[in-house]
Amino acid sequence: MKIICVGRNYVDHALELKNEIPDKPVIFLKPDTALLKDNRPFFLPPWSTEVHHEAEIVLKIAKNGKFIAEKFAHEYVSHFTLGIDFTERNLQSELKAKGLPWELAKSFDHSAVIGNWIPLSNNTDLKNLDFYLEKNNQKVQEGNTSLMLFPYDKLISFISNYFTLKTGDLIYTGTPKGVGPVNINDHLTGFIGNEEVLNFRVK
Ligand code: MG
């Protein structure tokens, strides 16, 4: 199983970090050891200085595929949820400044949180999902997938030109603005529409 992540997929977030608006998807990977599920607590890594939450819609891949056409992309999604792409922002800034890969800042243990899965149904419109994240009962991030620079079908098609997608792979589709630090004892809750899918603590 692999975890594929998309960076800078919402204009307002790309601009808050003073990044350029990309002309094709920005892609990076996390290993399976990054996964954190079942609302288990997230322990701040001892070496970290500023870990940011990035709330993102996560797609679960339904079946194997390569060179997937956009019009068939929906057939490759079985479930979706909200997840957190935890990012060590100081380390990422340091690596970015040197033109180095981001993995140490992005792909560490438990940096990929996933909420409870919602099965894709005929009424699901993956291009119009409202979602938000609360930290200690205050809304800190909210978005709608219609605001993605590259919607899910373009992402699946693009990614599958480079990586064979396999059943159970995950795609983190990018975060809207409002990313910020988490601290010990913070309580994070995530919602799609009004359904709570994520509820865990930082330790
Ligand atoms: Mg992200």
mmCIF file with all atom_site columns, C-alpha atoms and ligand atoms in Angstrom:
data_model
loop_
_atom_site.group_PDB
_atom_site.id
_atom_site.type_symbol
_atom_site.label_atom_id
_atom_site.label_alt_id
_atom_site.label_comp_id
_atom_site.label_asym_id
_atom_site.label_entity_id
_atom_site.label_seq_id
_atom_site.pdbx_PDB_ins_code
_atom_site.Cartn_x
_atom_site.Cartn_y
_atom_site.Cartn_z
_atom_site.occupancy
_atom_site.B_iso_or_equiv
_atom_site.pdbx_formal_charge
_atom_site.auth_seq_id
_atom_site.auth_comp_id
_atom_site.auth_asym_id
_atom_site.auth_atom_id
_atom_site.pdbx_PDB_model_num
ATOM   1   C  CA . MET A 1 1   ? 0.000   0.000  0.000   1.00 0.00 ? 1   MET A CA 1
ATOM   2   C  CA . LYS A 1 2   ? 1.272   3.462  -0.798  1.00 0.00 ? 2   LYS A CA 1
ATOM   3   C  CA . ILE A 1 3   ? 0.220   6.950  0.209   1.00 0.00 ? 3   ILE A CA 1
ATOM   4   C  CA . ILE A 1 4   ? 0.312   9.564  -2.523  1.00 0.00 ? 4   ILE A CA 1
ATOM   5   C  CA . CYS A 1 5   ? -0.028  13.220 -1.567  1.00 0.00 ? 5   CYS A CA 1
ATOM   6   C  CA . VAL A 1 6   ? -0.770  16.324 -3.597  1.00 0.00 ? 6   VAL A CA 1
ATOM   7   C  CA . GLY A 1 7   ? 0.776   19.660 -2.661  1.00 0.00 ? 7   GLY A CA 1
ATOM   8   C  CA . ARG A 1 8   ? -0.486  23.160 -3.484  1.00 0.00 ? 8   ARG A CA 1
ATOM   9   C  CA . ASN A 1 9   ? -3.837  21.996 -4.832  1.00 0.00 ? 9   ASN A CA 1
ATOM   10  C  CA . TYR A 1 10  ? -5.786  24.952 -3.405  1.00 0.00 ? 10  TYR A CA 1
ATOM   11  C  CA . VAL A 1 11  ? -4.801  28.438 -4.546  1.00 0.00 ? 11  VAL A CA 1
ATOM   12  C  CA . ASP A 1 12  ? -5.474  30.073 -1.158  1.00 0.00 ? 12  ASP A CA 1
ATOM   13  C  CA . HIS A 1 13  ? -3.116  27.626 0.593   1.00 0.00 ? 13  HIS A CA 1
ATOM   14  C  CA . ALA A 1 14  ? -0.349  27.881 -2.036  1.00 0.00 ? 14  ALA A CA 1
ATOM   15  C  CA . LEU A 1 15  ? -0.452  31.663 -1.559  1.00 0.00 ? 15  LEU A CA 1
ATOM   16  C  CA . GLU A 1 16  ? -0.430  31.546 2.270   1.00 0.00 ? 16  GLU A CA 1
ATOM   17  C  CA . LEU A 1 17  ? 2.918   29.692 2.060   1.00 0.00 ? 17  LEU A CA 1
ATOM   18  C  CA . LYS A 1 18  ? 4.084   32.051 -0.710  1.00 0.00 ? 18  LYS A CA 1
ATOM   19  C  CA . ASN A 1 19  ? 4.361   29.221 -3.224  1.00 0.00 ? 19  ASN A CA 1
ATOM   20  C  CA . GLU A 1 20  ? 3.773   29.542 -6.961  1.00 0.00 ? 20  GLU A CA 1
ATOM   21  C  CA . ILE A 1 21  ? 0.524   28.210 -8.399  1.00 0.00 ? 21  ILE A CA 1
ATOM   22  C  CA . PRO A 1 22  ? 1.599   24.943 -10.055 1.00 0.00 ? 22  PRO A CA 1
ATOM   23  C  CA . ASP A 1 23  ? 0.773   24.164 -13.698 1.00 0.00 ? 23  ASP A CA 1
ATOM   24  C  CA . LYS A 1 24  ? 0.734   20.434 -13.003 1.00 0.00 ? 24  LYS A CA 1
ATOM   25  C  CA . PRO A 1 25  ? 0.094   18.505 -9.780  1.00 0.00 ? 25  PRO A CA 1
ATOM   26  C  CA . VAL A 1 26  ? 2.835   18.551 -7.113  1.00 0.00 ? 26  VAL A CA 1
ATOM   27  C  CA . ILE A 1 27  ? 3.205   14.941 -5.917  1.00 0.00 ? 27  ILE A CA 1
ATOM   28  C  CA . PHE A 1 28  ? 5.050   13.308 -3.025  1.00 0.00 ? 28  PHE A CA 1
ATOM   29  C  CA . LEU A 1 29  ? 4.777   9.976  -1.205  1.00 0.00 ? 29  LEU A CA 1
ATOM   30  C  CA . LYS A 1 30  ? 4.540   8.745  2.363   1.00 0.00 ? 30  LYS A CA 1
ATOM   31  C  CA . PRO A 1 31  ? 5.408   5.180  3.444   1.00 0.00 ? 31  PRO A CA 1
ATOM   32  C  CA . ASP A 1 32  ? 2.826   2.913  5.095   1.00 0.00 ? 32  ASP A CA 1
ATOM   33  C  CA . THR A 1 33  ? 4.498   3.583  8.468   1.00 0.00 ? 33  THR A CA 1
ATOM   34  C  CA . ALA A 1 34  ? 3.103   7.131  8.227   1.00 0.00 ? 34  ALA A CA 1
ATOM   35  C  CA . LEU A 1 35  ? -0.482  5.924  8.694   1.00 0.00 ? 35  LEU A CA 1
ATOM   36  C  CA . LEU A 1 36  ? -2.395  6.782  11.871  1.00 0.00 ? 36  LEU A CA 1
ATOM   37  C  CA . LYS A 1 37  ? -5.993  5.575  12.058  1.00 0.00 ? 37  LYS A CA 1
ATOM   38  C  CA . ASP A 1 38  ? -8.874  4.690  14.404  1.00 0.00 ? 38  ASP A CA 1
ATOM   39  C  CA . ASN A 1 39  ? -8.675  8.132  16.091  1.00 0.00 ? 39  ASN A CA 1
ATOM   40  C  CA . ARG A 1 40  ? -5.544  7.114  17.948  1.00 0.00 ? 40  ARG A CA 1
ATOM   41  C  CA . PRO A 1 41  ? -3.538  9.984  19.493  1.00 0.00 ? 41  PRO A CA 1
ATOM   42  C  CA . PHE A 1 42  ? -0.782  11.671 17.496  1.00 0.00 ? 42  PHE A CA 1
ATOM   43  C  CA . PHE A 1 43  ? 2.488   11.945 19.419  1.00 0.00 ? 43  PHE A CA 1
ATOM   44  C  CA . LEU A 1 44  ? 4.596   14.940 18.423  1.00 0.00 ? 44  LEU A CA 1
ATOM   45  C  CA . PRO A 1 45  ? 7.990   13.638 17.249  1.00 0.00 ? 45  PRO A CA 1
ATOM   46  C  CA . PRO A 1 46  ? 10.690  14.470 19.834  1.00 0.00 ? 46  PRO A CA 1
ATOM   47  C  CA . TRP A 1 47  ? 12.789  16.236 17.172  1.00 0.00 ? 47  TRP A CA 1
ATOM   48  C  CA . SER A 1 48  ? 9.946   18.438 15.943  1.00 0.00 ? 48  SER A CA 1
ATOM   49  C  CA . THR A 1 49  ? 9.660   22.171 16.556  1.00 0.00 ? 49  THR A CA 1
ATOM   50  C  CA . GLU A 1 50  ? 6.521   23.145 14.607  1.00 0.00 ? 50  GLU A CA 1
ATOM   51  C  CA . VAL A 1 51  ? 4.150   20.487 13.273  1.00 0.00 ? 51  VAL A CA 1
ATOM   52  C  CA . HIS A 1 52  ? 1.278   21.868 11.176  1.00 0.00 ? 52  HIS A CA 1
ATOM   53  C  CA . HIS A 1 53  ? -2.088  20.290 10.486  1.00 0.00 ? 53  HIS A CA 1
ATOM   54  C  CA . GLU A 1 54  ? -3.132  20.113 6.828   1.00 0.00 ? 54  GLU A CA 1
ATOM   55  C  CA . ALA A 1 55  ? -6.720  18.844 6.552   1.00 0.00 ? 55  ALA A CA 1
ATOM   56  C  CA . GLU A 1 56  ? -7.312  17.038 3.256   1.00 0.00 ? 56  GLU A CA 1
ATOM   57  C  CA . ILE A 1 57  ? -9.904  14.873 1.545   1.00 0.00 ? 57  ILE A CA 1
ATOM   58  C  CA . VAL A 1 58  ? -8.392  11.383 1.212   1.00 0.00 ? 58  VAL A CA 1
ATOM   59  C  CA . LEU A 1 59  ? -9.431  8.902  -1.471  1.00 0.00 ? 59  LEU A CA 1
ATOM   60  C  CA . LYS A 1 60  ? -9.077  5.137  -1.197  1.00 0.00 ? 60  LYS A CA 1
ATOM   61  C  CA . ILE A 1 61  ? -8.311  3.355  -4.466  1.00 0.00 ? 61  ILE A CA 1
ATOM   62  C  CA . ALA A 1 62  ? -10.754 0.599  -5.454  1.00 0.00 ? 62  ALA A CA 1
ATOM   63  C  CA . LYS A 1 63  ? -8.750  -1.400 -7.990  1.00 0.00 ? 63  LYS A CA 1
ATOM   64  C  CA . ASN A 1 64  ? -5.453  -1.591 -9.801  1.00 0.00 ? 64  ASN A CA 1
ATOM   65  C  CA . GLY A 1 65  ? -4.900  0.745  -12.731 1.00 0.00 ? 65  GLY A CA 1
ATOM   66  C  CA . LYS A 1 66  ? -2.347  2.504  -14.897 1.00 0.00 ? 66  LYS A CA 1
ATOM   67  C  CA . PHE A 1 67  ? -2.821  5.242  -17.517 1.00 0.00 ? 67  PHE A CA 1
ATOM   68  C  CA . ILE A 1 68  ? -6.362  5.829  -16.241 1.00 0.00 ? 68  ILE A CA 1
ATOM   69  C  CA . ALA A 1 69  ? -8.476  8.178  -18.383 1.00 0.00 ? 69  ALA A CA 1
ATOM   70  C  CA . GLU A 1 70  ? -10.138 11.049 -16.481 1.00 0.00 ? 70  GLU A CA 1
ATOM   71  C  CA . LYS A 1 71  ? -13.613 9.888  -17.508 1.00 0.00 ? 71  LYS A CA 1
ATOM   72  C  CA . PHE A 1 72  ? -13.070 6.519  -15.772 1.00 0.00 ? 72  PHE A CA 1
ATOM   73  C  CA . ALA A 1 73  ? -11.341 7.905  -12.668 1.00 0.00 ? 73  ALA A CA 1
ATOM   74  C  CA . HIS A 1 74  ? -14.470 7.650  -10.462 1.00 0.00 ? 74  HIS A CA 1
ATOM   75  C  CA . GLU A 1 75  ? -14.440 3.860  -10.954 1.00 0.00 ? 75  GLU A CA 1
ATOM   76  C  CA . TYR A 1 76  ? -11.107 3.754  -9.163  1.00 0.00 ? 76  TYR A CA 1
ATOM   77  C  CA . VAL A 1 77  ? -12.356 5.312  -5.903  1.00 0.00 ? 77  VAL A CA 1
ATOM   78  C  CA . SER A 1 78  ? -14.088 3.098  -3.309  1.00 0.00 ? 78  SER A CA 1
ATOM   79  C  CA . HIS A 1 79  ? -14.148 5.361  -0.216  1.00 0.00 ? 79  HIS A CA 1
ATOM   80  C  CA . PHE A 1 80  ? -13.269 8.849  0.953   1.00 0.00 ? 80  PHE A CA 1
ATOM   81  C  CA . THR A 1 81  ? -12.649 10.567 4.263   1.00 0.00 ? 81  THR A CA 1
ATOM   82  C  CA . LEU A 1 82  ? -10.870 13.511 5.841   1.00 0.00 ? 82  LEU A CA 1
ATOM   83  C  CA . GLY A 1 83  ? -7.240  13.102 6.828   1.00 0.00 ? 83  GLY A CA 1
ATOM   84  C  CA . ILE A 1 84  ? -4.354  15.171 8.104   1.00 0.00 ? 84  ILE A CA 1
ATOM   85  C  CA . ASP A 1 85  ? -1.084  15.549 6.228   1.00 0.00 ? 85  ASP A CA 1
ATOM   86  C  CA . PHE A 1 86  ? 1.051   16.461 9.263   1.00 0.00 ? 86  PHE A CA 1
ATOM   87  C  CA . THR A 1 87  ? 4.039   18.557 8.217   1.00 0.00 ? 87  THR A CA 1
ATOM   88  C  CA . GLU A 1 88  ? 7.074   19.698 10.170  1.00 0.00 ? 88  GLU A CA 1
ATOM   89  C  CA . ARG A 1 89  ? 6.994   23.214 8.766   1.00 0.00 ? 89  ARG A CA 1
ATOM   90  C  CA . ASN A 1 90  ? 10.392  24.452 9.954   1.00 0.00 ? 90  ASN A CA 1
ATOM   91  C  CA . LEU A 1 91  ? 12.174  21.418 8.529   1.00 0.00 ? 91  LEU A CA 1
ATOM   92  C  CA . GLN A 1 92  ? 10.174  21.625 5.300   1.00 0.00 ? 92  GLN A CA 1
ATOM   93  C  CA . SER A 1 93  ? 11.124  25.292 4.879   1.00 0.00 ? 93  SER A CA 1
ATOM   94  C  CA . GLU A 1 94  ? 14.765  24.410 5.448   1.00 0.00 ? 94  GLU A CA 1
ATOM   95  C  CA . LEU A 1 95  ? 14.635  21.580 2.873   1.00 0.00 ? 95  LEU A CA 1
ATOM   96  C  CA . LYS A 1 96  ? 12.706  23.691 0.351   1.00 0.00 ? 96  LYS A CA 1
ATOM   97  C  CA . ALA A 1 97  ? 15.246  26.505 0.644   1.00 0.00 ? 97  ALA A CA 1
ATOM   98  C  CA . LYS A 1 98  ? 18.010  24.057 -0.227  1.00 0.00 ? 98  LYS A CA 1
ATOM   99  C  CA . GLY A 1 99  ? 16.020  22.455 -3.054  1.00 0.00 ? 99  GLY A CA 1
ATOM   100 C  CA . LEU A 1 100 ? 16.053  19.128 -1.206  1.00 0.00 ? 100 LEU A CA 1
ATOM   101 C  CA . PRO A 1 101 ? 13.289  16.477 -1.004  1.00 0.00 ? 101 PRO A CA 1
ATOM   102 C  CA . TRP A 1 102 ? 10.594  17.026 1.670   1.00 0.00 ? 102 TRP A CA 1
ATOM   103 C  CA . GLU A 1 103 ? 10.270  13.482 3.015   1.00 0.00 ? 103 GLU A CA 1
ATOM   104 C  CA . LEU A 1 104 ? 11.802  14.051 6.456   1.00 0.00 ? 104 LEU A CA 1
ATOM   105 C  CA . ALA A 1 105 ? 9.320   16.878 7.040   1.00 0.00 ? 105 ALA A CA 1
ATOM   106 C  CA . LYS A 1 106 ? 6.306   15.167 5.481   1.00 0.00 ? 106 LYS A CA 1
ATOM   107 C  CA . SER A 1 107 ? 6.583   11.394 5.681   1.00 0.00 ? 107 SER A CA 1
ATOM   108 C  CA . PHE A 1 108 ? 7.610   10.633 9.262   1.00 0.00 ? 108 PHE A CA 1
ATOM   109 C  CA . ASP A 1 109 ? 5.773   8.069  11.421  1.00 0.00 ? 109 ASP A CA 1
ATOM   110 C  CA . HIS A 1 110 ? 2.066   8.878  11.907  1.00 0.00 ? 110 HIS A CA 1
ATOM   111 C  CA . SER A 1 111 ? 2.181   11.936 9.647   1.00 0.00 ? 111 SER A CA 1
ATOM   112 C  CA . ALA A 1 112 ? -0.753  10.552 7.613   1.00 0.00 ? 112 ALA A CA 1
ATOM   113 C  CA . VAL A 1 113 ? -3.893  10.556 9.751   1.00 0.00 ? 113 VAL A CA 1
ATOM   114 C  CA . ILE A 1 114 ? -7.071  9.080  8.286   1.00 0.00 ? 114 ILE A CA 1
ATOM   115 C  CA . GLY A 1 115 ? -10.639 9.409  9.502   1.00 0.00 ? 115 GLY A CA 1
ATOM   116 C  CA . ASN A 1 116 ? -13.507 6.947  9.205   1.00 0.00 ? 116 ASN A CA 1
ATOM   117 C  CA . TRP A 1 117 ? -14.153 5.869  5.643   1.00 0.00 ? 117 TRP A CA 1
ATOM   118 C  CA . ILE A 1 118 ? -17.325 6.853  3.818   1.00 0.00 ? 118 ILE A CA 1
ATOM   119 C  CA . PRO A 1 119 ? -18.182 4.513  0.924   1.00 0.00 ? 119 PRO A CA 1
ATOM   120 C  CA . LEU A 1 120 ? -18.609 6.188  -2.447  1.00 0.00 ? 120 LEU A CA 1
ATOM   121 C  CA . SER A 1 121 ? -22.246 6.074  -3.526  1.00 0.00 ? 121 SER A CA 1
ATOM   122 C  CA . ASN A 1 122 ? -24.104 7.173  -6.629  1.00 0.00 ? 122 ASN A CA 1
ATOM   123 C  CA . ASN A 1 123 ? -24.962 10.465 -4.903  1.00 0.00 ? 123 ASN A CA 1
ATOM   124 C  CA . THR A 1 124 ? -21.372 11.300 -3.976  1.00 0.00 ? 124 THR A CA 1
ATOM   125 C  CA . ASP A 1 125 ? -20.043 14.270 -5.901  1.00 0.00 ? 125 ASP A CA 1
ATOM   126 C  CA . LEU A 1 126 ? -16.301 14.196 -5.274  1.00 0.00 ? 126 LEU A CA 1
ATOM   127 C  CA . LYS A 1 127 ? -16.068 17.607 -6.963  1.00 0.00 ? 127 LYS A CA 1
ATOM   128 C  CA . ASN A 1 128 ? -18.364 19.245 -4.423  1.00 0.00 ? 128 ASN A CA 1
ATOM   129 C  CA . LEU A 1 129 ? -17.507 18.049 -0.906  1.00 0.00 ? 129 LEU A CA 1
ATOM   130 C  CA . ASP A 1 130 ? -17.564 20.517 1.984   1.00 0.00 ? 130 ASP A CA 1
ATOM   131 C  CA . PHE A 1 131 ? -15.108 19.762 4.739   1.00 0.00 ? 131 PHE A CA 1
ATOM   132 C  CA . TYR A 1 132 ? -13.623 21.443 7.777   1.00 0.00 ? 132 TYR A CA 1
ATOM   133 C  CA . LEU A 1 133 ? -11.245 20.919 10.669  1.00 0.00 ? 133 LEU A CA 1
ATOM   134 C  CA . GLU A 1 134 ? -11.666 22.117 14.253  1.00 0.00 ? 134 GLU A CA 1
ATOM   135 C  CA . LYS A 1 135 ? -8.863  22.544 16.749  1.00 0.00 ? 135 LYS A CA 1
ATOM   136 C  CA . ASN A 1 136 ? -10.131 22.678 20.324  1.00 0.00 ? 136 ASN A CA 1
ATOM   137 C  CA . ASN A 1 137 ? -13.658 23.312 18.981  1.00 0.00 ? 137 ASN A CA 1
ATOM   138 C  CA . GLN A 1 138 ? -12.577 26.301 16.858  1.00 0.00 ? 138 GLN A CA 1
ATOM   139 C  CA . LYS A 1 139 ? -12.821 25.997 13.093  1.00 0.00 ? 139 LYS A CA 1
ATOM   140 C  CA . VAL A 1 140 ? -9.308  26.385 11.678  1.00 0.00 ? 140 VAL A CA 1
ATOM   141 C  CA . GLN A 1 141 ? -9.611  25.110 8.107   1.00 0.00 ? 141 GLN A CA 1
ATOM   142 C  CA . GLU A 1 142 ? -12.505 24.734 5.733   1.00 0.00 ? 142 GLU A CA 1
ATOM   143 C  CA . GLY A 1 143 ? -12.777 23.968 2.076   1.00 0.00 ? 143 GLY A CA 1
ATOM   144 C  CA . ASN A 1 144 ? -14.764 22.529 -0.767  1.00 0.00 ? 144 ASN A CA 1
ATOM   145 C  CA . THR A 1 145 ? -13.297 20.168 -3.326  1.00 0.00 ? 145 THR A CA 1
ATOM   146 C  CA . SER A 1 146 ? -14.685 22.388 -6.127  1.00 0.00 ? 146 SER A CA 1
ATOM   147 C  CA . LEU A 1 147 ? -11.821 24.770 -5.254  1.00 0.00 ? 147 LEU A CA 1
ATOM   148 C  CA . MET A 1 148 ? -9.106  22.243 -6.131  1.00 0.00 ? 148 MET A CA 1
ATOM   149 C  CA . LEU A 1 149 ? -6.735  23.340 -8.890  1.00 0.00 ? 149 LEU A CA 1
ATOM   150 C  CA . PHE A 1 150 ? -6.669  19.717 -10.072 1.00 0.00 ? 150 PHE A CA 1
ATOM   151 C  CA . PRO A 1 151 ? -9.881  17.822 -9.260  1.00 0.00 ? 151 PRO A CA 1
ATOM   152 C  CA . TYR A 1 152 ? -9.842  14.148 -8.277  1.00 0.00 ? 152 TYR A CA 1
ATOM   153 C  CA . ASP A 1 153 ? -10.260 12.787 -11.828 1.00 0.00 ? 153 ASP A CA 1
ATOM   154 C  CA . LYS A 1 154 ? -7.313  14.810 -13.156 1.00 0.00 ? 154 LYS A CA 1
ATOM   155 C  CA . LEU A 1 155 ? -5.232  13.726 -10.152 1.00 0.00 ? 155 LEU A CA 1
ATOM   156 C  CA . ILE A 1 156 ? -5.973  10.024 -10.588 1.00 0.00 ? 156 ILE A CA 1
ATOM   157 C  CA . SER A 1 157 ? -5.233  10.200 -14.294 1.00 0.00 ? 157 SER A CA 1
ATOM   158 C  CA . PHE A 1 158 ? -2.019  12.178 -13.793 1.00 0.00 ? 158 PHE A CA 1
ATOM   159 C  CA . ILE A 1 159 ? -0.713  10.061 -10.908 1.00 0.00 ? 159 ILE A CA 1
ATOM   160 C  CA . SER A 1 160 ? -1.459  6.791  -12.737 1.00 0.00 ? 160 SER A CA 1
ATOM   161 C  CA . ASN A 1 161 ? 0.798   7.863  -15.619 1.00 0.00 ? 161 ASN A CA 1
ATOM   162 C  CA . TYR A 1 162 ? 3.724   7.604  -13.199 1.00 0.00 ? 162 TYR A CA 1
ATOM   163 C  CA . PHE A 1 163 ? 2.673   5.127  -10.487 1.00 0.00 ? 163 PHE A CA 1
ATOM   164 C  CA . THR A 1 164 ? 0.490   2.066  -10.959 1.00 0.00 ? 164 THR A CA 1
ATOM   165 C  CA . LEU A 1 165 ? -2.408  2.559  -8.565  1.00 0.00 ? 165 LEU A CA 1
ATOM   166 C  CA . LYS A 1 166 ? -3.214  -0.502 -6.494  1.00 0.00 ? 166 LYS A CA 1
ATOM   167 C  CA . THR A 1 167 ? -6.252  -1.493 -4.451  1.00 0.00 ? 167 THR A CA 1
ATOM   168 C  CA . GLY A 1 168 ? -6.076  0.215  -1.051  1.00 0.00 ? 168 GLY A CA 1
ATOM   169 C  CA . ASP A 1 169 ? -3.643  2.969  -2.042  1.00 0.00 ? 169 ASP A CA 1
ATOM   170 C  CA . LEU A 1 170 ? -4.510  6.386  -0.587  1.00 0.00 ? 170 LEU A CA 1
ATOM   171 C  CA . ILE A 1 171 ? -4.461  9.810  -2.224  1.00 0.00 ? 171 ILE A CA 1
ATOM   172 C  CA . TYR A 1 172 ? -4.289  12.952 -0.043  1.00 0.00 ? 172 TYR A CA 1
ATOM   173 C  CA . THR A 1 173 ? -5.745  15.606 -2.319  1.00 0.00 ? 173 THR A CA 1
ATOM   174 C  CA . GLY A 1 174 ? -4.288  18.799 -0.836  1.00 0.00 ? 174 GLY A CA 1
ATOM   175 C  CA . THR A 1 175 ? -5.208  21.303 1.854   1.00 0.00 ? 175 THR A CA 1
ATOM   176 C  CA . PRO A 1 176 ? -7.020  24.655 1.814   1.00 0.00 ? 176 PRO A CA 1
ATOM   177 C  CA . LYS A 1 177 ? -5.705  27.668 3.727   1.00 0.00 ? 177 LYS A CA 1
ATOM   178 C  CA . GLY A 1 178 ? -5.605  27.854 7.505   1.00 0.00 ? 178 GLY A CA 1
ATOM   179 C  CA . VAL A 1 179 ? -2.773  25.410 8.199   1.00 0.00 ? 179 VAL A CA 1
ATOM   180 C  CA . GLY A 1 180 ? -1.186  25.977 11.586  1.00 0.00 ? 180 GLY A CA 1
ATOM   181 C  CA . PRO A 1 181 ? 0.720   24.405 14.466  1.00 0.00 ? 181 PRO A CA 1
ATOM   182 C  CA . VAL A 1 182 ? -0.528  21.707 16.823  1.00 0.00 ? 182 VAL A CA 1
ATOM   183 C  CA . ASN A 1 183 ? 0.553   21.399 20.441  1.00 0.00 ? 183 ASN A CA 1
ATOM   184 C  CA . ILE A 1 184 ? 0.326   18.796 23.172  1.00 0.00 ? 184 ILE A CA 1
ATOM   185 C  CA . ASN A 1 185 ? -3.278  18.312 24.374  1.00 0.00 ? 185 ASN A CA 1
ATOM   186 C  CA . ASP A 1 186 ? -4.832  19.831 21.240  1.00 0.00 ? 186 ASP A CA 1
ATOM   187 C  CA . HIS A 1 187 ? -8.050  18.117 20.196  1.00 0.00 ? 187 HIS A CA 1
ATOM   188 C  CA . LEU A 1 188 ? -8.643  17.812 16.436  1.00 0.00 ? 188 LEU A CA 1
ATOM   189 C  CA . THR A 1 189 ? -12.014 17.005 14.916  1.00 0.00 ? 189 THR A CA 1
ATOM   190 C  CA . GLY A 1 190 ? -12.727 16.765 11.204  1.00 0.00 ? 190 GLY A CA 1
ATOM   191 C  CA . PHE A 1 191 ? -15.985 16.858 9.281   1.00 0.00 ? 191 PHE A CA 1
ATOM   192 C  CA . ILE A 1 192 ? -17.227 16.156 5.773   1.00 0.00 ? 192 ILE A CA 1
ATOM   193 C  CA . GLY A 1 193 ? -20.502 18.028 5.355   1.00 0.00 ? 193 GLY A CA 1
ATOM   194 C  CA . ASN A 1 194 ? -21.748 17.789 8.929   1.00 0.00 ? 194 ASN A CA 1
ATOM   195 C  CA . GLU A 1 195 ? -20.559 14.239 9.525   1.00 0.00 ? 195 GLU A CA 1
ATOM   196 C  CA . GLU A 1 196 ? -17.717 13.875 12.010  1.00 0.00 ? 196 GLU A CA 1
ATOM   197 C  CA . VAL A 1 197 ? -15.133 11.504 10.533  1.00 0.00 ? 197 VAL A CA 1
ATOM   198 C  CA . LEU A 1 198 ? -12.058 12.373 12.574  1.00 0.00 ? 198 LEU A CA 1
ATOM   199 C  CA . ASN A 1 199 ? -11.593 12.933 16.323  1.00 0.00 ? 199 ASN A CA 1
ATOM   200 C  CA . PHE A 1 200 ? -8.223  12.574 18.036  1.00 0.00 ? 200 PHE A CA 1
ATOM   201 C  CA . ARG A 1 201 ? -5.762  14.230 20.385  1.00 0.00 ? 201 ARG A CA 1
ATOM   202 C  CA . VAL A 1 202 ? -2.194  15.455 20.137  1.00 0.00 ? 202 VAL A CA 1
ATOM   203 C  CA . LYS A 1 203 ? 0.119   14.090 22.833  1.00 0.00 ? 203 LYS A CA 1
HETATM 204 MG MG . MG  B 2 .   ? -0.717  18.623 2.266   1.00 0.00 ? 1   MG  B MG 1
#
